Amino acid sequence: AQRVTQPEKLLSVFKGAPVELKCNYSYSGSPELFWYVQYSRQRLQLLLRHISRESIKGFTADLNKGETSFHLKKPFAQEEDSAMYYCALTTGSYIPTFGRGTSLIVHP
Amino acid sequence: SQTIHQWPATLVQPVGSPLSLECTVEGTSNPNLYWYRQAAGRGLQLLFYSVGIGQISSEVPQNLSASRPQDRQFILSSKKLLLSDSGFYLCAWSQLAGYEQYFGPGTRLTVT
């Protein structure tokens, strides 16, 4: 069965510092990987997906199949980045798998 | 554009009372629909999903049930609530299996 692991429950950084939210997965096939974000008092929403290879709000994530990782990175954190971040994996089935989430706090 | 609605936004119910949470999607047809429970530190727990009217799959056996009476309507129910049913319930839809999901605003349920 597939699994998504986000090892950090909480990540605390200062504004302007680099940030990396870790995500590791286990799946024997070719997964689709996503990062979702939930800002305070807002809906959980898609941040980015690995197939798009895009940068959203300065965040990027690269799928590393060798290390089975999909870490989310941003070179300079902003206070408005403070949120809950979830890594998610989908396969050809209807059942997505979410990590437990990492709470990012960016201090001024 | 597509939108997803959930109601009520908050609900306080006594133990043993019934429950009905509703989710509707607009602007798309034949979506895959999902119910999750979100708990701090425990992520998103998938409760039910549906790929069509009347088709419900349960991921976690518990005190809850789901129904899909119409293409874009998904209902989460319970006949008798337990204290442990308290939580934040999210409805989501996706167009195809394996695609990204779109989430509703959620319902905060408190069972007293």
Short mmCIF file of C-alpha atoms in Angstrom, two decimals:
data_model
loop_
_atom_site.label_atom_id
_atom_site.label_comp_id
_atom_site.label_asym_id
_atom_site.label_seq_id
_atom_site.Cartn_x
_atom_site.Cartn_y
_atom_site.Cartn_z
CA ALA A 1 0.00 0.00 0.00
CA GLN A 2 1.17 3.52 -0.66
CA ARG A 3 2.29 5.78 2.14
CA VAL A 4 3.25 9.42 2.47
CA THR A 5 5.47 10.56 5.30
CA GLN A 6 5.97 14.13 6.40
CA PRO A 7 8.49 13.81 9.21
CA GLU A 8 8.05 17.28 10.66
CA LYS A 9 4.85 18.25 12.42
CA LEU A 10 6.11 21.78 12.86
CA LEU A 11 8.69 23.84 11.05
CA SER A 12 9.59 27.25 12.39
CA VAL A 13 11.77 29.69 10.43
CA PHE A 14 12.44 33.41 10.26
CA LYS A 15 11.38 35.60 7.39
CA GLY A 16 13.91 35.51 4.57
CA ALA A 17 15.32 32.12 5.54
CA PRO A 18 15.14 29.15 3.20
CA VAL A 19 12.49 26.57 3.93
CA GLU A 20 12.19 22.93 3.00
CA LEU A 21 9.20 20.81 3.90
CA LYS A 22 10.01 17.16 3.57
CA CYS A 23 7.84 14.53 1.95
CA ASN A 24 8.76 10.92 1.38
CA TYR A 25 6.55 8.36 -0.22
CA SER A 26 6.38 4.64 -0.77
CA TYR A 27 4.76 3.30 -3.90
CA SER A 28 6.05 0.76 -6.33
CA GLY A 29 4.59 2.37 -9.43
CA SER A 30 4.64 5.86 -10.91
CA PRO A 31 2.80 8.21 -8.58
CA GLU A 32 1.29 11.61 -9.08
CA LEU A 33 2.41 13.89 -6.28
CA PHE A 34 0.90 17.09 -4.98
CA TRP A 35 1.38 19.70 -2.32
CA TYR A 36 -1.72 21.21 -0.74
CA VAL A 37 -1.79 24.22 1.55
CA GLN A 38 -4.26 25.44 4.12
CA TYR A 39 -3.90 29.03 5.26
CA SER A 40 -5.60 30.15 8.45
CA ARG A 41 -9.38 30.24 8.02
CA GLN A 42 -9.14 29.22 4.39
CA ARG A 43 -9.87 26.07 2.45
CA LEU A 44 -7.37 23.40 1.79
CA GLN A 45 -6.18 24.09 -1.74
CA LEU A 46 -3.74 22.76 -4.26
CA LEU A 47 -0.36 24.47 -4.19
CA LEU A 48 1.45 22.57 -6.89
CA ARG A 49 1.70 19.22 -8.66
CA HIS A 50 4.84 17.50 -9.79
CA ILE A 51 3.74 16.97 -13.38
CA SER A 52 3.47 20.71 -13.91
CA ARG A 53 7.02 21.40 -12.81
CA GLU A 54 5.91 24.91 -11.94
CA SER A 55 6.75 27.41 -9.25
CA ILE A 56 3.83 28.73 -7.24
CA LYS A 57 4.28 31.59 -4.78
CA GLY A 58 8.01 30.95 -4.99
CA PHE A 59 7.66 27.31 -3.99
CA THR A 60 9.07 24.45 -6.02
CA ALA A 61 9.07 20.71 -5.54
CA ASP A 62 11.06 18.14 -7.44
CA LEU A 63 10.17 14.50 -7.62
CA ASN A 64 13.18 12.37 -6.78
CA LYS A 65 12.27 8.83 -7.69
CA GLY A 66 15.57 7.45 -6.44
CA GLU A 67 15.00 8.84 -2.97
CA THR A 68 11.19 8.61 -3.27
CA SER A 69 10.90 12.19 -2.12
CA PHE A 70 8.96 15.27 -3.12
CA HIS A 71 10.27 18.00 -0.86
CA LEU A 72 8.77 21.48 -1.04
CA LYS A 73 11.27 24.33 -1.11
CA LYS A 74 11.34 28.08 -1.07
CA PRO A 75 14.56 30.09 -0.96
CA PHE A 76 13.20 33.03 1.06
CA ALA A 77 10.25 32.43 3.36
CA GLN A 78 7.61 35.13 3.85
CA GLU A 79 5.27 35.59 6.78
CA GLU A 80 2.30 34.89 4.53
CA ASP A 81 3.69 31.42 3.89
CA SER A 82 2.67 30.42 7.39
CA ALA A 83 0.17 27.62 6.90
CA MET A 84 -0.42 23.89 7.09
CA TYR A 85 1.12 21.96 4.22
CA TYR A 86 0.10 18.49 3.09
CA CYS A 87 1.89 16.24 0.69
CA ALA A 88 -0.35 13.86 -1.25
CA LEU A 89 0.08 10.93 -3.58
CA THR A 90 -2.37 9.55 -6.09
CA THR A 91 -2.15 6.54 -8.32
CA GLY A 92 -4.50 5.19 -10.92
CA SER A 93 -7.02 4.40 -8.20
CA TYR A 94 -9.58 6.74 -6.74
CA ILE A 95 -7.94 6.75 -3.34
CA PRO A 96 -5.44 9.52 -2.61
CA THR A 97 -2.99 9.27 0.25
CA PHE A 98 -2.16 12.31 2.32
CA GLY A 99 0.67 12.90 4.72
CA ARG A 100 -0.05 14.08 8.24
CA GLY A 101 0.87 17.63 7.39
CA THR A 102 3.55 20.10 8.43
CA SER A 103 2.71 23.36 10.10
CA LEU A 104 5.00 26.09 8.82
CA ILE A 105 5.45 29.17 10.96
CA VAL A 106 7.41 32.07 9.54
CA HIS A 107 8.46 34.58 12.18
CA PRO A 108 8.98 38.26 11.33
CA SER B 1 -16.19 27.60 -12.91
CA GLN B 2 -16.56 24.80 -10.43
CA THR B 3 -17.47 25.39 -6.81
CA ILE B 4 -18.05 23.14 -3.85
CA HIS B 5 -20.29 23.93 -0.92
CA GLN B 6 -20.63 22.37 2.48
CA TRP B 7 -23.13 23.00 5.23
CA PRO B 8 -23.50 23.62 7.98
CA ALA B 9 -20.22 25.34 8.74
CA THR B 10 -20.42 24.42 12.42
CA LEU B 11 -22.59 22.01 14.31
CA VAL B 12 -22.97 21.08 17.96
CA GLN B 13 -24.89 17.90 18.58
CA PRO B 14 -25.51 15.76 21.68
CA VAL B 15 -24.31 12.19 21.89
CA GLY B 16 -26.82 9.81 20.40
CA SER B 17 -28.36 12.33 18.03
CA PRO B 18 -28.41 11.86 14.23
CA LEU B 19 -26.15 13.67 11.81
CA SER B 20 -26.47 14.89 8.26
CA LEU B 21 -23.75 16.91 6.55
CA GLU B 22 -24.27 17.96 2.99
CA CYS B 23 -21.87 18.69 0.18
CA THR B 24 -22.75 19.90 -3.30
CA VAL B 25 -20.62 20.62 -6.33
CA GLU B 26 -21.46 23.03 -9.11
CA GLY B 27 -20.06 23.49 -12.57
CA THR B 28 -19.01 19.94 -13.30
CA SER B 29 -20.64 16.61 -13.98
CA ASN B 30 -19.92 13.11 -12.73
CA PRO B 31 -17.24 14.18 -10.25
CA ASN B 32 -15.53 11.80 -7.88
CA LEU B 33 -16.62 12.84 -4.40
CA TYR B 34 -14.84 12.34 -1.09
CA TRP B 35 -15.45 12.78 2.63
CA TYR B 36 -12.46 13.32 4.91
CA ARG B 37 -11.96 13.96 8.59
CA GLN B 38 -9.13 16.32 9.40
CA ALA B 39 -7.51 16.11 12.81
CA ALA B 40 -4.55 18.09 14.07
CA GLY B 41 -1.37 16.07 13.74
CA ARG B 42 -3.18 13.22 12.06
CA GLY B 43 -3.67 14.63 8.61
CA LEU B 44 -6.59 13.80 6.41
CA GLN B 45 -8.42 10.57 7.01
CA LEU B 46 -10.41 9.41 4.01
CA LEU B 47 -13.82 8.23 5.15
CA PHE B 48 -15.80 7.62 1.96
CA TYR B 49 -15.54 8.16 -1.73
CA SER B 50 -18.00 7.90 -4.57
CA VAL B 51 -17.48 7.54 -8.30
CA GLY B 52 -21.14 7.83 -9.23
CA ILE B 53 -24.72 8.08 -8.01
CA GLY B 54 -25.44 5.43 -5.42
CA GLN B 55 -21.84 4.16 -5.49
CA ILE B 56 -20.17 4.53 -2.12
CA SER B 57 -16.90 3.04 -0.93
CA SER B 58 -15.99 3.10 2.72
CA GLU B 59 -12.37 3.36 3.77
CA VAL B 60 -12.78 3.27 7.52
CA PRO B 61 -15.53 1.23 9.22
CA GLN B 62 -17.13 3.39 11.86
CA ASN B 63 -20.26 5.07 13.05
CA LEU B 64 -20.75 7.04 9.85
CA SER B 65 -22.30 6.40 6.47
CA ALA B 66 -22.45 8.28 3.19
CA SER B 67 -24.89 8.58 0.35
CA ARG B 68 -24.93 10.14 -3.08
CA PRO B 69 -28.53 10.67 -4.09
CA GLN B 70 -27.67 12.97 -7.00
CA ASP B 71 -24.66 13.36 -9.27
CA ARG B 72 -23.31 16.39 -7.45
CA GLN B 73 -24.59 15.80 -3.94
CA PHE B 74 -22.77 13.87 -1.25
CA ILE B 75 -24.15 13.38 2.24
CA LEU B 76 -22.42 12.20 5.39
CA SER B 77 -24.71 10.72 8.02
CA SER B 78 -24.90 9.02 11.34
CA LYS B 79 -27.84 7.51 13.17
CA LYS B 80 -26.31 8.02 16.62
CA LEU B 81 -23.34 10.27 17.17
CA LEU B 82 -20.49 9.34 19.48
CA LEU B 83 -18.14 11.70 21.27
CA SER B 84 -15.36 10.39 19.06
CA ASP B 85 -17.17 11.68 15.97
CA SER B 86 -16.21 15.23 16.86
CA GLY B 87 -13.89 16.74 14.30
CA PHE B 88 -13.51 18.75 11.15
CA TYR B 89 -15.13 17.18 8.10
CA LEU B 90 -14.08 18.02 4.60
CA CYS B 91 -15.77 17.25 1.33
CA ALA B 92 -13.74 17.19 -1.86
CA TRP B 93 -14.16 16.43 -5.53
CA SER B 94 -11.88 15.49 -8.37
CA GLN B 95 -12.60 15.14 -12.04
CA LEU B 96 -10.65 11.95 -12.63
CA ALA B 97 -8.96 9.30 -10.56
CA GLY B 98 -5.44 10.40 -9.73
CA TYR B 99 -6.08 14.06 -10.37
CA GLU B 100 -5.95 16.92 -7.91
CA GLN B 101 -8.74 17.41 -5.44
CA TYR B 102 -10.80 20.50 -4.68
CA PHE B 103 -11.96 20.95 -1.13
CA GLY B 104 -14.99 22.50 0.47
CA PRO B 105 -14.82 24.88 3.44
CA GLY B 106 -15.45 22.12 5.96
CA THR B 107 -17.83 21.49 8.84
CA ARG B 108 -16.71 21.68 12.45
CA LEU B 109 -18.69 19.06 14.37
CA THR B 110 -18.71 19.01 18.15
CA VAL B 111 -20.46 16.17 19.87
CA THR B 112 -21.31 16.95 23.51
#
